[in-house]
Tab-separated table of C-alpha atoms in Angstrom:
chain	number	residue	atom	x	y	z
A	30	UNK	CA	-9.633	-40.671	6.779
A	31	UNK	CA	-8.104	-43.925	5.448
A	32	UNK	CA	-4.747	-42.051	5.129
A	33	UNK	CA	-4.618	-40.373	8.419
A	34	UNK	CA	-5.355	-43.956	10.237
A	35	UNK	CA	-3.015	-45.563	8.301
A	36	UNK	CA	-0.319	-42.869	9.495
A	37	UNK	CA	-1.589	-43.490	13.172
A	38	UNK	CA	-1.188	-47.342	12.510
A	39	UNK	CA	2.123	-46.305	11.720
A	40	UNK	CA	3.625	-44.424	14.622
A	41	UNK	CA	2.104	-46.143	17.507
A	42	UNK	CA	4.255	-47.010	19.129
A	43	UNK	CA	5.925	-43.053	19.148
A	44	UNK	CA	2.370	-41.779	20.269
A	45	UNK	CA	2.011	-43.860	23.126
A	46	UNK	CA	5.304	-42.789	24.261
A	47	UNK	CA	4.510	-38.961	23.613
A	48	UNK	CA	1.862	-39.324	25.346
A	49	UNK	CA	2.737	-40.897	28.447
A	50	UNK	CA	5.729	-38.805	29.008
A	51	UNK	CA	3.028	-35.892	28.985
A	52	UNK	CA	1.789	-37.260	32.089
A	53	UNK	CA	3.728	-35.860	34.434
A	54	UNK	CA	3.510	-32.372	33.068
A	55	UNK	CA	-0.113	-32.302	33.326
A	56	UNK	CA	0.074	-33.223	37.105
A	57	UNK	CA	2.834	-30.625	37.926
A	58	UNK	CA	0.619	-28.324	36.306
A	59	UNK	CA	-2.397	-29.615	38.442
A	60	UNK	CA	-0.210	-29.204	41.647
A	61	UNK	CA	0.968	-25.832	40.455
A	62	UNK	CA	-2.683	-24.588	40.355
A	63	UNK	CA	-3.702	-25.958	43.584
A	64	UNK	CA	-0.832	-24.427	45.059
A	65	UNK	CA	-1.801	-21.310	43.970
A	66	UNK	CA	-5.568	-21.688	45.442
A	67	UNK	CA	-6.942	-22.013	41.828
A	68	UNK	CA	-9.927	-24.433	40.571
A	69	UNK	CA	-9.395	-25.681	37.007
A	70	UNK	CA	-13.024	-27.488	36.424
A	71	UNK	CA	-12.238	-27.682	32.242
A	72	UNK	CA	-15.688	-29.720	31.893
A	73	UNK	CA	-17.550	-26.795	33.466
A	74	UNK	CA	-16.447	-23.967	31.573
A	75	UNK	CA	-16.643	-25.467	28.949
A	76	UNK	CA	-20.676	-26.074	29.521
A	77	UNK	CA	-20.892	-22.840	30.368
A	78	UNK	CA	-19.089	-21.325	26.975
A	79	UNK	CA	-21.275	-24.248	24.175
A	80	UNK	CA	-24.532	-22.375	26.260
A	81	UNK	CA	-23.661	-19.619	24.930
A	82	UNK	CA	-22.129	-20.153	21.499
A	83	UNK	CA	-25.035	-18.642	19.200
A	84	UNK	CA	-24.183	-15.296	21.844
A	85	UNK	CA	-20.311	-15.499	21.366
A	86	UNK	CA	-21.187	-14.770	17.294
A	87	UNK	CA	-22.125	-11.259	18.365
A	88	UNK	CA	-19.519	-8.838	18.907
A	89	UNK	CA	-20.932	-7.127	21.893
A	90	UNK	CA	-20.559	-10.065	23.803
A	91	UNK	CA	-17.066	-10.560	22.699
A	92	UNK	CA	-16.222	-7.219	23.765
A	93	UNK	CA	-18.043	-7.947	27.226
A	94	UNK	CA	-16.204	-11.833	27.561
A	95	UNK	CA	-12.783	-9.622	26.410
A	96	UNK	CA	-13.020	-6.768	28.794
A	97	UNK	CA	-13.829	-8.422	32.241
A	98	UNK	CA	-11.424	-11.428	31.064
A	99	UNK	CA	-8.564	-9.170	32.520
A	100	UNK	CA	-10.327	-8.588	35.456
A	101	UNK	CA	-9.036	-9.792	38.932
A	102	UNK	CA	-11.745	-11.024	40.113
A	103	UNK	CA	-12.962	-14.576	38.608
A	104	UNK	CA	-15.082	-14.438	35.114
A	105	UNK	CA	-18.493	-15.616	35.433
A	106	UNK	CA	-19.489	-17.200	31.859
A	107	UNK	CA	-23.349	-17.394	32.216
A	108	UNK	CA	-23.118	-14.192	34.006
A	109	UNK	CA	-21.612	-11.861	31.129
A	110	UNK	CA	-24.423	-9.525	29.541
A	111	UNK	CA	-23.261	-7.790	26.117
A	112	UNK	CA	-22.689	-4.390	25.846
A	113	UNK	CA	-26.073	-2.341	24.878
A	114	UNK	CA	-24.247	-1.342	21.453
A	115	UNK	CA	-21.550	-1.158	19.268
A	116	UNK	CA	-20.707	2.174	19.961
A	117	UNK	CA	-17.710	3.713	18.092
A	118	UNK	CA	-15.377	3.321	21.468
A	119	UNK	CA	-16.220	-0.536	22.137
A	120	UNK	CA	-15.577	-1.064	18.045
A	121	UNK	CA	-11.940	1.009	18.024
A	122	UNK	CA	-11.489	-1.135	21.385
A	123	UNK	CA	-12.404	-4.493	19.356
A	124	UNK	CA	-10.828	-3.637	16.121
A	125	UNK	CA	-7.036	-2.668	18.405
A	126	UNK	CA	-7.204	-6.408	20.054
A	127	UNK	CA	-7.756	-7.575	16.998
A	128	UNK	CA	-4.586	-6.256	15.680
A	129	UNK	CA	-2.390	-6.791	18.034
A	130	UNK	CA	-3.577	-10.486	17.845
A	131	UNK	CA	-2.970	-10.634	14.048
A	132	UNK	CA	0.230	-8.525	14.495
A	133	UNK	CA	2.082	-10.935	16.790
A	134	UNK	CA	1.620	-13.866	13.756
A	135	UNK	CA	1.530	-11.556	10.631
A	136	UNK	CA	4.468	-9.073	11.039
A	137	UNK	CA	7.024	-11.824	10.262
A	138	UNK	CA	10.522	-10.381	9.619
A	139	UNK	CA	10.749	-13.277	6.479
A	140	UNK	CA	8.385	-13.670	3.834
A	141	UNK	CA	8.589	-17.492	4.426
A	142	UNK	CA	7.303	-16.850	8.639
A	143	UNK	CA	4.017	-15.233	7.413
A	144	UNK	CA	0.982	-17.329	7.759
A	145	UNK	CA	-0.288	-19.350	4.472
A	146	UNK	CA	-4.086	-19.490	3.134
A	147	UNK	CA	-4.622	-21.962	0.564
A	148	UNK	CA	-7.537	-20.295	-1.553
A	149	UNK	CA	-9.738	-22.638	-3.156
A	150	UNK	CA	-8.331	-22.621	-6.457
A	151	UNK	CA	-5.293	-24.153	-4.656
A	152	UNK	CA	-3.112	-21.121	-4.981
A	153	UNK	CA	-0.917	-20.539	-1.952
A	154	UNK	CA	-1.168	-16.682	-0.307
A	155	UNK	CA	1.184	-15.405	2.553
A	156	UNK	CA	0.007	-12.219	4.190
A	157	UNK	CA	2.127	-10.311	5.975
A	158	UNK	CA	1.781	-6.935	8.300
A	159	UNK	CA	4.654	-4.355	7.191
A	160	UNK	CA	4.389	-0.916	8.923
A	161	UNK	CA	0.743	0.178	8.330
A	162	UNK	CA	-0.323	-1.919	5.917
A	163	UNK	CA	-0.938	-5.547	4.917
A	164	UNK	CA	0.948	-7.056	1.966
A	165	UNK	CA	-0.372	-10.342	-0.221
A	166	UNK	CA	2.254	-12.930	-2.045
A	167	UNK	CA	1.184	-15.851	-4.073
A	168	UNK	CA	3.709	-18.618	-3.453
A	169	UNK	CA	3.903	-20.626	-7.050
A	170	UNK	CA	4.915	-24.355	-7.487
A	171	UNK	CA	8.908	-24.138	-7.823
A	172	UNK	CA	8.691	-21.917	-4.311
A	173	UNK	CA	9.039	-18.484	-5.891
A	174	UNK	CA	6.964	-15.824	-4.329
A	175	UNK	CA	5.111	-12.832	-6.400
A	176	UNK	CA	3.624	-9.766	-4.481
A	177	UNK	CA	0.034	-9.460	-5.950
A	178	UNK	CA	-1.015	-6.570	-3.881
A	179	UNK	CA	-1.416	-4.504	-0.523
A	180	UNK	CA	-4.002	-2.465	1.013
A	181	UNK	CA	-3.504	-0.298	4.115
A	182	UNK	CA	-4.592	-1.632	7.822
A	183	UNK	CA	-7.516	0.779	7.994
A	184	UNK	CA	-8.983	-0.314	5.187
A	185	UNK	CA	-9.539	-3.747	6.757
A	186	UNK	CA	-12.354	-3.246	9.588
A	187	UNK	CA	-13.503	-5.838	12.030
A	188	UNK	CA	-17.586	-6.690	10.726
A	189	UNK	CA	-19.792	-8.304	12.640
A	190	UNK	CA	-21.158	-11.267	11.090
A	191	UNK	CA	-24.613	-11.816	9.569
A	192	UNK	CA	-26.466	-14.578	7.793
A	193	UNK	CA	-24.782	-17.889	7.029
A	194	UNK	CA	-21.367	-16.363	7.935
A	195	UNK	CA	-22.584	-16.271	11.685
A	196	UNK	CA	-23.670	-19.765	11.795
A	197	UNK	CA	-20.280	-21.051	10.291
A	198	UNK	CA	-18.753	-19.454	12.667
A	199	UNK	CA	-20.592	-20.935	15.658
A	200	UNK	CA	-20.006	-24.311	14.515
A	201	UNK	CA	-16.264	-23.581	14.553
A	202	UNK	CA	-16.352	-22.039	18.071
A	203	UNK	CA	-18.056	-25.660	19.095
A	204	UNK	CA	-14.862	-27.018	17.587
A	205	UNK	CA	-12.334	-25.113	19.012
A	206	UNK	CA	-14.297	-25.287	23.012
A	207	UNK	CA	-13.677	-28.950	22.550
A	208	UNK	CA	-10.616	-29.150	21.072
A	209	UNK	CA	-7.773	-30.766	24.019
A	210	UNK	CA	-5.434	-28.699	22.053
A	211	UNK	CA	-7.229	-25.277	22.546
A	212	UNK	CA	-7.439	-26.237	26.302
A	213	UNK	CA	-4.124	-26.951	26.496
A	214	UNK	CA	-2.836	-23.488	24.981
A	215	UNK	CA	-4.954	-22.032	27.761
A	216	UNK	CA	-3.049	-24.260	30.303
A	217	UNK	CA	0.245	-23.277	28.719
A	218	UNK	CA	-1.016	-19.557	29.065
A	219	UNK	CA	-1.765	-20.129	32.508
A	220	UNK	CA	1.944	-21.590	33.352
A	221	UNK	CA	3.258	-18.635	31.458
A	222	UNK	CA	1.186	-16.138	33.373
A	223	UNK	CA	2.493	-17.715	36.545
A	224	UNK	CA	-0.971	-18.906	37.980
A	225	UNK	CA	-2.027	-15.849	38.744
A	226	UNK	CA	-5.622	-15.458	36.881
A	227	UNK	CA	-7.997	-17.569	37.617
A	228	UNK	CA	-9.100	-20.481	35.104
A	229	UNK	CA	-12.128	-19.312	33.820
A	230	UNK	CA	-10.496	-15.806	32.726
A	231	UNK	CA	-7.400	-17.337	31.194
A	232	UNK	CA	-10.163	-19.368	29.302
A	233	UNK	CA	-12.496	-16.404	27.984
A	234	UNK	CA	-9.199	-14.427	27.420
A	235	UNK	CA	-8.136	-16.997	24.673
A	236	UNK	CA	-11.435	-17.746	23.119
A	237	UNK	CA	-12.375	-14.100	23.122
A	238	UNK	CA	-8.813	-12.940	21.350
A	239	UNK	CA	-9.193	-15.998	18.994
A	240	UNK	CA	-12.499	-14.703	18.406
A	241	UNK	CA	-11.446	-11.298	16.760
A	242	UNK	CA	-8.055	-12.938	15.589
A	243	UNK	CA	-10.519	-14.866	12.731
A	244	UNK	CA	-12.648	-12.084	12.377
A	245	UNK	CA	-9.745	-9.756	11.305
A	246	UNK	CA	-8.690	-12.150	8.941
A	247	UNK	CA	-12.143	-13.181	7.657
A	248	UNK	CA	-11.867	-9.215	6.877
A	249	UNK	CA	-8.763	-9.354	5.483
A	250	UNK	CA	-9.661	-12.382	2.705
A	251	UNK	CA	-12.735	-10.442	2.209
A	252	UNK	CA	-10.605	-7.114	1.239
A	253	UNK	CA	-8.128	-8.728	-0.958
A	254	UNK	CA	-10.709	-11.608	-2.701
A	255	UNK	CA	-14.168	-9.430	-2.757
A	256	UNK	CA	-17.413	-11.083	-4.212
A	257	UNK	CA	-17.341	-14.485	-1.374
A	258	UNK	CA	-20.939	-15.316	-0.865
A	259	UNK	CA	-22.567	-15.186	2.363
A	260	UNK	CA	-20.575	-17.954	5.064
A	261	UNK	CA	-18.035	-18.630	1.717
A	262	UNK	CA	-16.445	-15.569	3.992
A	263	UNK	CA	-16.007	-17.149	7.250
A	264	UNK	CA	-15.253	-20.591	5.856
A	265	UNK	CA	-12.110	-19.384	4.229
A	266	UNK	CA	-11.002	-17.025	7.012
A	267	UNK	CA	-11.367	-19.801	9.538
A	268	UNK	CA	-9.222	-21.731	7.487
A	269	UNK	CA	-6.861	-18.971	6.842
A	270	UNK	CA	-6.952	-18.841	11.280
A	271	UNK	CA	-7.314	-22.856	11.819
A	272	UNK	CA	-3.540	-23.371	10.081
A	273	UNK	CA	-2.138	-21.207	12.901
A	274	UNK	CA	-4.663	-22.202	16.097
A	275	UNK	CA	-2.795	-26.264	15.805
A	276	UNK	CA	0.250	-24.877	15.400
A	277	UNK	CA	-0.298	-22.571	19.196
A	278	UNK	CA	1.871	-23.852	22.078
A	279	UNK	CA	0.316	-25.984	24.219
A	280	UNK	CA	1.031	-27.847	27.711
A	281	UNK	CA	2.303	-30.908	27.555
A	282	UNK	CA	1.659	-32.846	23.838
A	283	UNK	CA	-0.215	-32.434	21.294
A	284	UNK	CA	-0.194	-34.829	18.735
């Protein structure tokens, strides 16, 4: 804490001037959307979302909050019931989001682009999607790189978390609904999609695909370092996730 203000101290004078010059992106972006007849009430969603955040640890109302995301017509949060079951159809539906998610950050075409997890022994992994299956590096303290392993894709399944492992990750999904930066990758999405889905779907779209994103890799930790305890899991797979969610585009700054 002490070191962190001490950098702020520091750079000021740069942050004040980041941050102003971000100004005028966020009101564009504010024209933009009420140009295009669309209501971006960030306060209210994200009421509607913390409601429902012991819900959003249960995969059959991530598959509900993922599925009518797309929709056309505007996403009603408190409205979303969760599918009657994980049938076979809705998991194979879940565990192909998941991947494509995981795909877009893990199939690096460099070693060095694949994501890091620091393990708690301080070791340095880098996992990386090749073809149909997942390799695992250990980085050691001169830079070289040693392959330690891989496992095929299908051998890493999308669980549905239980015990202490759910309520972890409910207190991270708190987190990331009030996290400015989060918000502002959804803004950034929205510019991107051309402001053509309304607000509150852009919104579930991202928090349901993050959703499964750290699920995957919660399953992928567990596959490669088996015998976590119970919310040891999802503790190290949202900070496998976490390194990669600050480093998502957003609109404007982020600092």
């Amino acid at each position: 804490m002490t070191e962190g203000l001490r950098m702020v101290q520091e750079k000021e004078t740069e942050i004040r001037r980041t941050l102003k010059e971000s100004v005028p992106v966020y009101r564009e972006f504010a024209l933009n959307c009420q140009e295009a007849g669309l209501e971006v009430d960030v306060s209210k969603v994200r009421s509607q979302v913390s409601a429902r955040l012991d819900e959003l640890t249960d995969l059959r109302l991530i598959a509900t909050l993922l599925e009518e995301s797309v929709e056309e017509d505007e996403l009603s949060i408190p409205g979303l019931e969760a599918k009657p079951a994980l049938d076979a159809r809705t998991m194979s539906e879940l565990s192909r989001s998941a991947l494509e998610m995981v795909t877009d950050s893990m199939a690096a075409d460099e070693l060095f682009q694949a994501p890091v997890y620091c393990a708690p022994d301080g070791s340095w992994n880098l996992f990386r999607v090749l073809g149909q299956k997942v390799e695992w590096h250990v980085m050691g303290v001169e830079g070289d790189v040693t392959k330690k392993g891989e496992l095929p894709i299908k051998e890493i399944r999308l669980q549905q978390p239980e015990g202490r492992d759910r309520q972890v990750l409910r207190d991270y999904l708190k987190i990331l609904n009030d996290r400015d930066s989060f918000m502002g990758y959804a803004f950034y999405l929205m510019d991107d999609y051309d402001y053509e889905d309304p607000w509150p779907n852009v919104y579930g779209g991202v928090l349901s695909t993050s959703i499964l994103d750290l699920l995957w890799r919660t399953s992928l930790l567990a596959a490669f370092f088996p015998g976590m305890k119970d919310g040891e899991r999802m503790r190290e797979g949202i900070i496998f996730y976490d390194m990669d969610r600050l480093d998502a585009p957003t609109l404007g700054a982020f600092i």
